[in-house]
């Protein structure tokens, strides 16, 4: 397949850059040329996402502000809609709202939040997205679902962007990707983490042949709107090296894969600097990925490639 979206890059911040505080890190991401600051939503690491994005909004002027991704089980959608709309106002419309069904078993176990079976969590997310969109719609909103009931509630404050921020949904299983294809503006096609932790099975689910299958599910959900969707690739492994084959040989066992399979996976980018553009163009041609998320601890190393490729 071909996809004509231009490249852009996000940075996934689990911690501030070495030697910097959070506010200087947010400014540095903008200075390095990244399109978006992404923050995670786990209880054992990373910043509190709402406070982090509000702070980033206040000290930057252009960079996007995203969540990768907020778990639907951790916040009621009415509460989250108000916070996100406020940050969208503060930032003059720079929010990208990443939502997910929740996957990390430790988060649930440690917090005491019940972890329902996957089908229930996905059903809750489907309702969650509908409620968020409704509250961003500008009129009093009602909803009567299995998980949420909303009665003539005006979505206040209104987001800066009419209709609300673009919705990013990440997933790796058939129902999630079909739903993402039907409703999301940005879709992260990712490994499916069935066990509740990132293990060899989850890593192997990000190999190229599995990704091919996931895109069939996404196409089924998207139908004619597929070309309207921006495709997001979160990198689990990102290394610039003069010896990609040697690094791949070291890392591949964690993926239960051969080094060649690892190098082909769109959730890994192990390459010489001069090869980065060619690799990302091949992935865009094969799958449509144009929006790549770099781990925060690799943000400076990849900045020259970001500068070279953004907008091409």
mmCIF file of C-alpha atoms in Angstrom:
data_model
loop_
_atom_site.group_PDB
_atom_site.id
_atom_site.type_symbol
_atom_site.label_atom_id
_atom_site.label_comp_id
_atom_site.label_asym_id
_atom_site.label_seq_id
_atom_site.Cartn_x
_atom_site.Cartn_y
_atom_site.Cartn_z
ATOM 1 C CA UNK A 1 0.000 0.000 0.000
ATOM 2 C CA UNK A 2 0.987 3.613 -0.320
ATOM 3 C CA UNK A 3 0.289 6.434 2.073
ATOM 4 C CA UNK A 4 1.123 10.047 1.347
ATOM 5 C CA UNK A 5 1.152 11.518 4.851
ATOM 6 C CA UNK A 6 4.303 13.416 5.696
ATOM 7 C CA UNK A 7 6.540 12.278 8.507
ATOM 8 C CA UNK A 8 6.356 13.686 11.989
ATOM 9 C CA UNK A 9 7.772 12.529 15.297
ATOM 10 C CA UNK A 10 6.714 12.399 18.917
ATOM 11 C CA UNK A 11 8.845 11.894 22.009
ATOM 12 C CA UNK A 12 7.663 9.565 24.788
ATOM 13 C CA UNK A 13 8.725 11.111 28.094
ATOM 14 C CA UNK A 14 9.008 8.683 30.973
ATOM 15 C CA UNK A 15 11.374 11.039 32.819
ATOM 16 C CA UNK A 16 12.984 14.451 32.306
ATOM 17 C CA UNK A 17 16.054 14.644 30.118
ATOM 18 C CA UNK A 18 19.285 14.022 32.004
ATOM 19 C CA UNK A 19 20.380 17.140 33.841
ATOM 20 C CA UNK A 20 17.116 19.002 33.222
ATOM 21 C CA UNK A 21 13.898 19.518 35.124
ATOM 22 C CA UNK A 22 10.497 18.888 33.595
ATOM 23 C CA UNK A 23 9.863 22.405 32.311
ATOM 24 C CA UNK A 24 13.236 22.649 30.598
ATOM 25 C CA UNK A 25 12.673 19.174 29.136
ATOM 26 C CA UNK A 26 9.386 20.267 27.580
ATOM 27 C CA UNK A 27 11.103 23.306 26.063
ATOM 28 C CA UNK A 28 13.950 21.125 24.790
ATOM 29 C CA UNK A 29 11.535 18.769 23.000
ATOM 30 C CA UNK A 30 10.143 21.744 21.108
ATOM 31 C CA UNK A 31 13.624 23.056 20.316
ATOM 32 C CA UNK A 32 14.707 19.631 19.019
ATOM 33 C CA UNK A 33 11.941 19.714 16.417
ATOM 34 C CA UNK A 34 9.578 17.056 17.724
ATOM 35 C CA UNK A 35 5.933 17.382 16.770
ATOM 36 C CA UNK A 36 4.495 16.059 20.014
ATOM 37 C CA UNK A 37 5.311 15.489 23.655
ATOM 38 C CA UNK A 38 3.715 12.227 24.779
ATOM 39 C CA UNK A 39 3.346 11.153 28.398
ATOM 40 C CA UNK A 40 2.350 7.665 29.628
ATOM 41 C CA UNK A 41 -0.334 6.643 32.122
ATOM 42 C CA UNK A 42 1.083 4.087 34.544
ATOM 43 C CA UNK A 43 1.322 4.177 38.318
ATOM 44 C CA UNK A 44 4.926 2.998 38.598
ATOM 45 C CA UNK A 45 6.649 5.595 36.433
ATOM 46 C CA UNK A 46 6.372 8.722 34.380
ATOM 47 C CA UNK A 47 4.729 11.989 35.378
ATOM 48 C CA UNK A 48 1.092 12.507 36.262
ATOM 49 C CA UNK A 49 -0.199 13.011 32.724
ATOM 50 C CA UNK A 50 -2.734 15.777 33.325
ATOM 51 C CA UNK A 51 -0.378 17.950 35.378
ATOM 52 C CA UNK A 52 2.478 17.260 32.954
ATOM 53 C CA UNK A 53 0.541 18.320 29.872
ATOM 54 C CA UNK A 54 -0.831 21.429 31.547
ATOM 55 C CA UNK A 55 2.702 22.413 32.558
ATOM 56 C CA UNK A 56 4.038 21.697 29.082
ATOM 57 C CA UNK A 57 1.259 23.793 27.573
ATOM 58 C CA UNK A 58 2.308 26.760 29.696
ATOM 59 C CA UNK A 59 5.998 26.729 28.740
ATOM 60 C CA UNK A 60 5.823 25.841 25.023
ATOM 61 C CA UNK A 61 4.148 27.492 22.060
ATOM 62 C CA UNK A 62 3.990 25.058 19.135
ATOM 63 C CA UNK A 63 4.604 21.437 20.102
ATOM 64 C CA UNK A 64 1.657 19.041 20.380
ATOM 65 C CA UNK A 65 0.682 17.604 23.760
ATOM 66 C CA UNK A 66 -0.387 13.976 23.822
ATOM 67 C CA UNK A 67 -1.140 11.015 26.029
ATOM 68 C CA UNK A 68 0.091 7.549 25.087
ATOM 69 C CA UNK A 69 -2.387 6.463 26.309
ATOM 70 C CA UNK A 70 -4.824 7.294 29.121
ATOM 71 C CA UNK A 71 -6.492 4.157 30.461
ATOM 72 C CA UNK A 72 -10.279 4.412 30.449
ATOM 73 C CA UNK A 73 -10.508 2.625 33.803
ATOM 74 C CA UNK A 74 -8.528 5.234 35.724
ATOM 75 C CA UNK A 75 -10.756 8.324 35.290
ATOM 76 C CA UNK A 76 -14.443 8.948 34.684
ATOM 77 C CA UNK A 77 -14.881 10.433 31.177
ATOM 78 C CA UNK A 78 -16.766 13.483 32.464
ATOM 79 C CA UNK A 79 -13.836 14.358 34.732
ATOM 80 C CA UNK A 80 -11.268 13.734 32.017
ATOM 81 C CA UNK A 81 -13.182 15.700 29.379
ATOM 82 C CA UNK A 82 -13.046 18.834 31.560
ATOM 83 C CA UNK A 83 -9.320 18.485 32.190
ATOM 84 C CA UNK A 84 -8.476 17.817 28.547
ATOM 85 C CA UNK A 85 -10.660 20.667 27.289
ATOM 86 C CA UNK A 86 -8.937 23.008 29.740
ATOM 87 C CA UNK A 87 -5.475 21.972 28.563
ATOM 88 C CA UNK A 88 -6.655 22.357 24.966
ATOM 89 C CA UNK A 89 -7.695 25.908 25.810
ATOM 90 C CA UNK A 90 -4.429 26.701 27.597
ATOM 91 C CA UNK A 91 -2.434 25.390 24.641
ATOM 92 C CA UNK A 92 -4.600 26.973 21.906
ATOM 93 C CA UNK A 93 -5.592 23.597 20.520
ATOM 94 C CA UNK A 94 -2.424 21.500 20.740
ATOM 95 C CA UNK A 95 -3.796 18.421 22.554
ATOM 96 C CA UNK A 96 -3.850 14.916 21.035
ATOM 97 C CA UNK A 97 -5.978 12.672 23.228
ATOM 98 C CA UNK A 98 -4.636 9.124 23.354
ATOM 99 C CA UNK A 99 -7.054 6.625 24.930
ATOM 100 C CA UNK A 100 -6.776 2.918 25.660
ATOM 101 C CA UNK A 101 -8.585 0.118 27.444
ATOM 102 C CA UNK A 102 -5.853 -0.464 30.052
ATOM 103 C CA UNK A 103 -3.472 -3.403 29.878
ATOM 104 C CA UNK A 104 -0.862 -3.374 32.626
ATOM 105 C CA UNK A 105 -1.845 -5.861 35.308
ATOM 106 C CA UNK A 106 0.463 -4.315 37.919
ATOM 107 C CA UNK A 107 -1.367 -0.970 37.708
ATOM 108 C CA UNK A 108 -4.633 -2.663 38.594
ATOM 109 C CA UNK A 109 -3.208 -4.955 41.250
ATOM 110 C CA UNK A 110 -1.265 -2.243 43.066
ATOM 111 C CA UNK A 111 -4.043 0.347 42.951
ATOM 112 C CA UNK A 112 -6.941 -1.961 43.731
ATOM 113 C CA UNK A 113 -8.804 -0.891 40.599
ATOM 114 C CA UNK A 114 -10.694 -3.954 39.334
ATOM 115 C CA UNK A 115 -9.226 -5.374 36.126
ATOM 116 C CA UNK A 116 -12.104 -6.769 34.130
ATOM 117 C CA UNK A 117 -11.581 -9.244 31.326
ATOM 118 C CA UNK A 118 -10.405 -7.723 28.011
ATOM 119 C CA UNK A 119 -13.833 -7.756 26.362
ATOM 120 C CA UNK A 120 -15.339 -5.681 29.166
ATOM 121 C CA UNK A 121 -12.452 -3.213 29.149
ATOM 122 C CA UNK A 122 -12.781 -2.732 25.402
ATOM 123 C CA UNK A 123 -16.550 -2.261 25.689
ATOM 124 C CA UNK A 124 -15.932 0.389 28.331
ATOM 125 C CA UNK A 125 -13.413 2.156 26.083
ATOM 126 C CA UNK A 126 -15.886 2.162 23.185
ATOM 127 C CA UNK A 127 -18.440 3.935 25.367
ATOM 128 C CA UNK A 128 -15.719 6.182 26.800
ATOM 129 C CA UNK A 129 -14.732 7.510 23.392
ATOM 130 C CA UNK A 130 -18.364 8.200 22.509
ATOM 131 C CA UNK A 131 -18.871 10.099 25.772
ATOM 132 C CA UNK A 132 -15.710 12.159 25.296
ATOM 133 C CA UNK A 133 -16.706 13.111 21.758
ATOM 134 C CA UNK A 134 -20.198 13.982 22.955
ATOM 135 C CA UNK A 135 -18.919 16.239 25.712
ATOM 136 C CA UNK A 136 -16.649 18.007 23.228
ATOM 137 C CA UNK A 137 -19.566 18.565 20.851
ATOM 138 C CA UNK A 138 -20.787 21.927 22.126
ATOM 139 C CA UNK A 139 -24.323 20.959 23.210
ATOM 140 C CA UNK A 140 -25.808 19.317 26.318
ATOM 141 C CA UNK A 141 -25.054 15.622 25.979
ATOM 142 C CA UNK A 142 -26.882 12.521 27.144
ATOM 143 C CA UNK A 143 -25.753 8.912 27.004
ATOM 144 C CA UNK A 144 -27.260 5.702 28.338
ATOM 145 C CA UNK A 145 -24.794 2.841 28.100
ATOM 146 C CA UNK A 146 -23.775 -0.269 29.982
ATOM 147 C CA UNK A 147 -20.885 1.509 31.716
ATOM 148 C CA UNK A 148 -21.758 5.228 31.673
ATOM 149 C CA UNK A 149 -24.925 7.276 32.029
ATOM 150 C CA UNK A 150 -24.795 10.975 31.197
ATOM 151 C CA UNK A 151 -27.859 13.225 31.463
ATOM 152 C CA UNK A 152 -28.083 16.561 29.630
ATOM 153 C CA UNK A 153 -24.556 17.492 30.617
ATOM 154 C CA UNK A 154 -22.962 20.456 28.873
ATOM 155 C CA UNK A 155 -19.300 19.853 28.113
ATOM 156 C CA UNK A 156 -17.642 22.698 29.946
ATOM 157 C CA UNK A 157 -15.261 24.232 29.348
ATOM 158 C CA UNK A 158 -15.388 23.866 25.584
ATOM 159 C CA UNK A 159 -12.098 22.743 24.017
ATOM 160 C CA UNK A 160 -10.210 25.262 21.913
ATOM 161 C CA UNK A 161 -10.465 23.047 18.846
ATOM 162 C CA UNK A 162 -14.073 22.739 17.623
ATOM 163 C CA UNK A 163 -15.235 19.174 18.250
ATOM 164 C CA UNK A 164 -12.338 18.552 20.579
ATOM 165 C CA UNK A 165 -8.801 17.252 20.190
ATOM 166 C CA UNK A 166 -7.983 14.501 17.704
ATOM 167 C CA UNK A 167 -8.451 11.056 19.245
ATOM 168 C CA UNK A 168 -5.557 8.601 19.210
ATOM 169 C CA UNK A 169 -6.364 4.965 19.961
ATOM 170 C CA UNK A 170 -3.624 2.376 20.307
ATOM 171 C CA UNK A 171 -4.242 -1.342 20.151
ATOM 172 C CA UNK A 172 -3.214 -4.692 18.801
ATOM 173 C CA UNK A 173 -6.248 -6.975 18.939
ATOM 174 C CA UNK A 174 -9.024 -7.325 16.333
ATOM 175 C CA UNK A 175 -11.882 -5.590 18.142
ATOM 176 C CA UNK A 176 -9.733 -2.694 19.323
ATOM 177 C CA UNK A 177 -8.294 -2.045 15.883
ATOM 178 C CA UNK A 178 -11.652 -2.299 14.141
ATOM 179 C CA UNK A 179 -13.067 0.219 16.582
ATOM 180 C CA UNK A 180 -10.036 2.475 16.223
ATOM 181 C CA UNK A 181 -10.441 2.338 12.464
ATOM 182 C CA UNK A 182 -14.058 3.409 12.781
ATOM 183 C CA UNK A 183 -13.657 6.346 15.163
ATOM 184 C CA UNK A 184 -10.045 7.477 15.721
ATOM 185 C CA UNK A 185 -8.125 10.264 14.011
ATOM 186 C CA UNK A 186 -4.764 8.651 14.819
ATOM 187 C CA UNK A 187 -4.241 4.915 15.302
ATOM 188 C CA UNK A 188 -1.298 3.223 16.955
ATOM 189 C CA UNK A 189 -1.012 -0.295 15.557
ATOM 190 C CA UNK A 190 0.870 -2.022 18.356
ATOM 191 C CA UNK A 191 1.580 -5.432 19.849
ATOM 192 C CA UNK A 192 -1.250 -6.954 21.852
ATOM 193 C CA UNK A 193 -0.241 -7.474 25.478
ATOM 194 C CA UNK A 194 -2.428 -10.376 26.543
ATOM 195 C CA UNK A 195 -0.543 -11.282 29.715
ATOM 196 C CA UNK A 196 -0.717 -7.828 31.291
ATOM 197 C CA UNK A 197 3.033 -7.302 31.032
ATOM 198 C CA UNK A 198 5.518 -6.747 28.235
ATOM 199 C CA UNK A 199 7.010 -10.192 27.722
ATOM 200 C CA UNK A 200 8.433 -12.187 24.828
ATOM 201 C CA UNK A 201 4.953 -13.060 23.554
ATOM 202 C CA UNK A 202 3.957 -9.400 23.460
ATOM 203 C CA UNK A 203 7.222 -8.417 21.787
ATOM 204 C CA UNK A 204 6.811 -11.127 19.147
ATOM 205 C CA UNK A 205 3.342 -9.747 18.399
ATOM 206 C CA UNK A 206 5.081 -6.667 17.011
ATOM 207 C CA UNK A 207 6.936 -8.559 14.272
ATOM 208 C CA UNK A 208 6.169 -7.671 10.670
ATOM 209 C CA UNK A 209 3.892 -10.598 9.808
ATOM 210 C CA UNK A 210 1.743 -9.913 12.865
ATOM 211 C CA UNK A 211 1.568 -6.242 11.959
ATOM 212 C CA UNK A 212 0.369 -7.208 8.472
ATOM 213 C CA UNK A 213 -2.536 -9.092 10.046
ATOM 214 C CA UNK A 214 -3.362 -6.187 12.375
ATOM 215 C CA UNK A 215 -3.695 -3.871 9.421
ATOM 216 C CA UNK A 216 -6.353 -6.134 7.919
ATOM 217 C CA UNK A 217 -8.419 -5.580 11.079
ATOM 218 C CA UNK A 218 -7.824 -1.839 10.947
ATOM 219 C CA UNK A 219 -8.923 -1.724 7.312
ATOM 220 C CA UNK A 220 -12.084 -3.657 8.187
ATOM 221 C CA UNK A 221 -13.033 -1.057 10.775
ATOM 222 C CA UNK A 222 -11.991 1.972 8.759
ATOM 223 C CA UNK A 223 -13.461 1.139 5.393
ATOM 224 C CA UNK A 224 -13.490 4.186 3.156
ATOM 225 C CA UNK A 225 -12.058 6.439 5.875
ATOM 226 C CA UNK A 226 -8.735 4.592 6.075
ATOM 227 C CA UNK A 227 -6.850 7.315 4.205
ATOM 228 C CA UNK A 228 -8.093 9.889 6.745
ATOM 229 C CA UNK A 229 -6.296 8.103 9.595
ATOM 230 C CA UNK A 230 -2.777 9.014 10.678
ATOM 231 C CA UNK A 231 -0.789 5.901 11.610
ATOM 232 C CA UNK A 232 1.375 5.975 14.703
ATOM 233 C CA UNK A 233 4.357 3.694 15.411
ATOM 234 C CA UNK A 234 5.558 3.543 19.016
ATOM 235 C CA UNK A 235 9.136 2.295 19.177
ATOM 236 C CA UNK A 236 9.947 -0.231 21.869
ATOM 237 C CA UNK A 237 13.582 -0.297 20.683
ATOM 238 C CA UNK A 238 15.383 2.684 19.144
ATOM 239 C CA UNK A 239 19.137 2.551 18.581
ATOM 240 C CA UNK A 240 21.487 4.386 16.260
ATOM 241 C CA UNK A 241 24.539 2.227 15.624
ATOM 242 C CA UNK A 242 27.173 1.438 13.040
ATOM 243 C CA UNK A 243 26.455 -2.257 13.660
ATOM 244 C CA UNK A 244 22.665 -2.800 13.362
ATOM 245 C CA UNK A 245 23.084 -6.533 12.825
ATOM 246 C CA UNK A 246 25.162 -6.899 15.992
ATOM 247 C CA UNK A 247 22.711 -4.924 18.113
ATOM 248 C CA UNK A 248 19.788 -6.857 16.637
ATOM 249 C CA UNK A 249 21.469 -10.130 17.530
ATOM 250 C CA UNK A 250 21.633 -9.016 21.162
ATOM 251 C CA UNK A 251 18.053 -7.725 21.323
ATOM 252 C CA UNK A 252 16.225 -10.277 19.161
ATOM 253 C CA UNK A 253 15.939 -13.019 21.842
ATOM 254 C CA UNK A 254 13.669 -10.710 23.878
ATOM 255 C CA UNK A 255 11.324 -10.713 20.885
ATOM 256 C CA UNK A 256 11.595 -14.475 20.386
ATOM 257 C CA UNK A 257 12.751 -13.524 16.906
ATOM 258 C CA UNK A 258 15.697 -13.675 14.580
ATOM 259 C CA UNK A 259 17.848 -10.551 14.171
ATOM 260 C CA UNK A 260 16.434 -10.132 10.665
ATOM 261 C CA UNK A 261 12.867 -10.235 11.982
ATOM 262 C CA UNK A 262 13.667 -7.664 14.636
ATOM 263 C CA UNK A 263 15.161 -5.242 12.110
ATOM 264 C CA UNK A 264 11.992 -5.514 10.008
ATOM 265 C CA UNK A 265 9.608 -4.888 12.899
ATOM 266 C CA UNK A 266 8.007 -1.427 12.930
ATOM 267 C CA UNK A 267 8.234 -1.277 16.734
ATOM 268 C CA UNK A 268 12.036 -1.376 16.511
ATOM 269 C CA UNK A 269 14.386 1.041 14.788
ATOM 270 C CA UNK A 270 17.969 -0.180 14.924
ATOM 271 C CA UNK A 271 19.970 1.513 12.209
ATOM 272 C CA UNK A 272 22.895 3.627 11.177
ATOM 273 C CA UNK A 273 21.895 7.281 11.082
ATOM 274 C CA UNK A 274 22.158 7.334 7.280
ATOM 275 C CA UNK A 275 19.642 4.461 7.023
ATOM 276 C CA UNK A 276 16.837 5.897 9.160
ATOM 277 C CA UNK A 277 15.071 7.721 6.349
ATOM 278 C CA UNK A 278 15.090 4.740 3.995
ATOM 279 C CA UNK A 279 13.765 2.414 6.700
ATOM 280 C CA UNK A 280 10.921 4.742 7.663
ATOM 281 C CA UNK A 281 10.005 5.318 4.026
ATOM 282 C CA UNK A 282 9.786 1.556 3.451
ATOM 283 C CA UNK A 283 7.509 1.227 6.482
ATOM 284 C CA UNK A 284 5.333 4.061 5.253
ATOM 285 C CA UNK A 285 5.066 2.377 1.883
ATOM 286 C CA UNK A 286 4.216 -1.035 3.366
ATOM 287 C CA UNK A 287 1.906 -0.072 6.226
ATOM 288 C CA UNK A 288 1.315 3.672 6.137
ATOM 289 C CA UNK A 289 3.179 4.592 9.323
ATOM 290 C CA UNK A 290 4.141 8.253 9.201
ATOM 291 C CA UNK A 291 4.065 9.275 12.879
ATOM 292 C CA UNK A 292 6.938 7.743 14.844
ATOM 293 C CA UNK A 293 7.299 7.964 18.623
ATOM 294 C CA UNK A 294 10.895 8.015 19.892
ATOM 295 C CA UNK A 295 11.718 7.000 23.494
ATOM 296 C CA UNK A 296 12.657 10.022 25.579
ATOM 297 C CA UNK A 297 16.129 8.730 26.401
ATOM 298 C CA UNK A 298 16.868 8.595 22.647
ATOM 299 C CA UNK A 299 15.372 11.972 21.781
ATOM 300 C CA UNK A 300 18.668 13.820 21.388
ATOM 301 C CA UNK A 301 20.308 11.027 19.384
ATOM 302 C CA UNK A 302 17.458 10.939 16.871
ATOM 303 C CA UNK A 303 17.004 14.714 16.656
ATOM 304 C CA UNK A 304 19.084 15.087 13.439
ATOM 305 C CA UNK A 305 16.889 12.476 11.726
ATOM 306 C CA UNK A 306 13.788 14.212 13.034
ATOM 307 C CA UNK A 307 14.996 17.504 11.569
ATOM 308 C CA UNK A 308 15.824 15.871 8.244
ATOM 309 C CA UNK A 309 12.622 13.863 7.812
ATOM 310 C CA UNK A 310 9.839 15.933 9.382
ATOM 311 C CA UNK A 311 7.498 17.169 6.680
ATOM 312 C CA UNK A 312 8.900 14.916 3.936
#
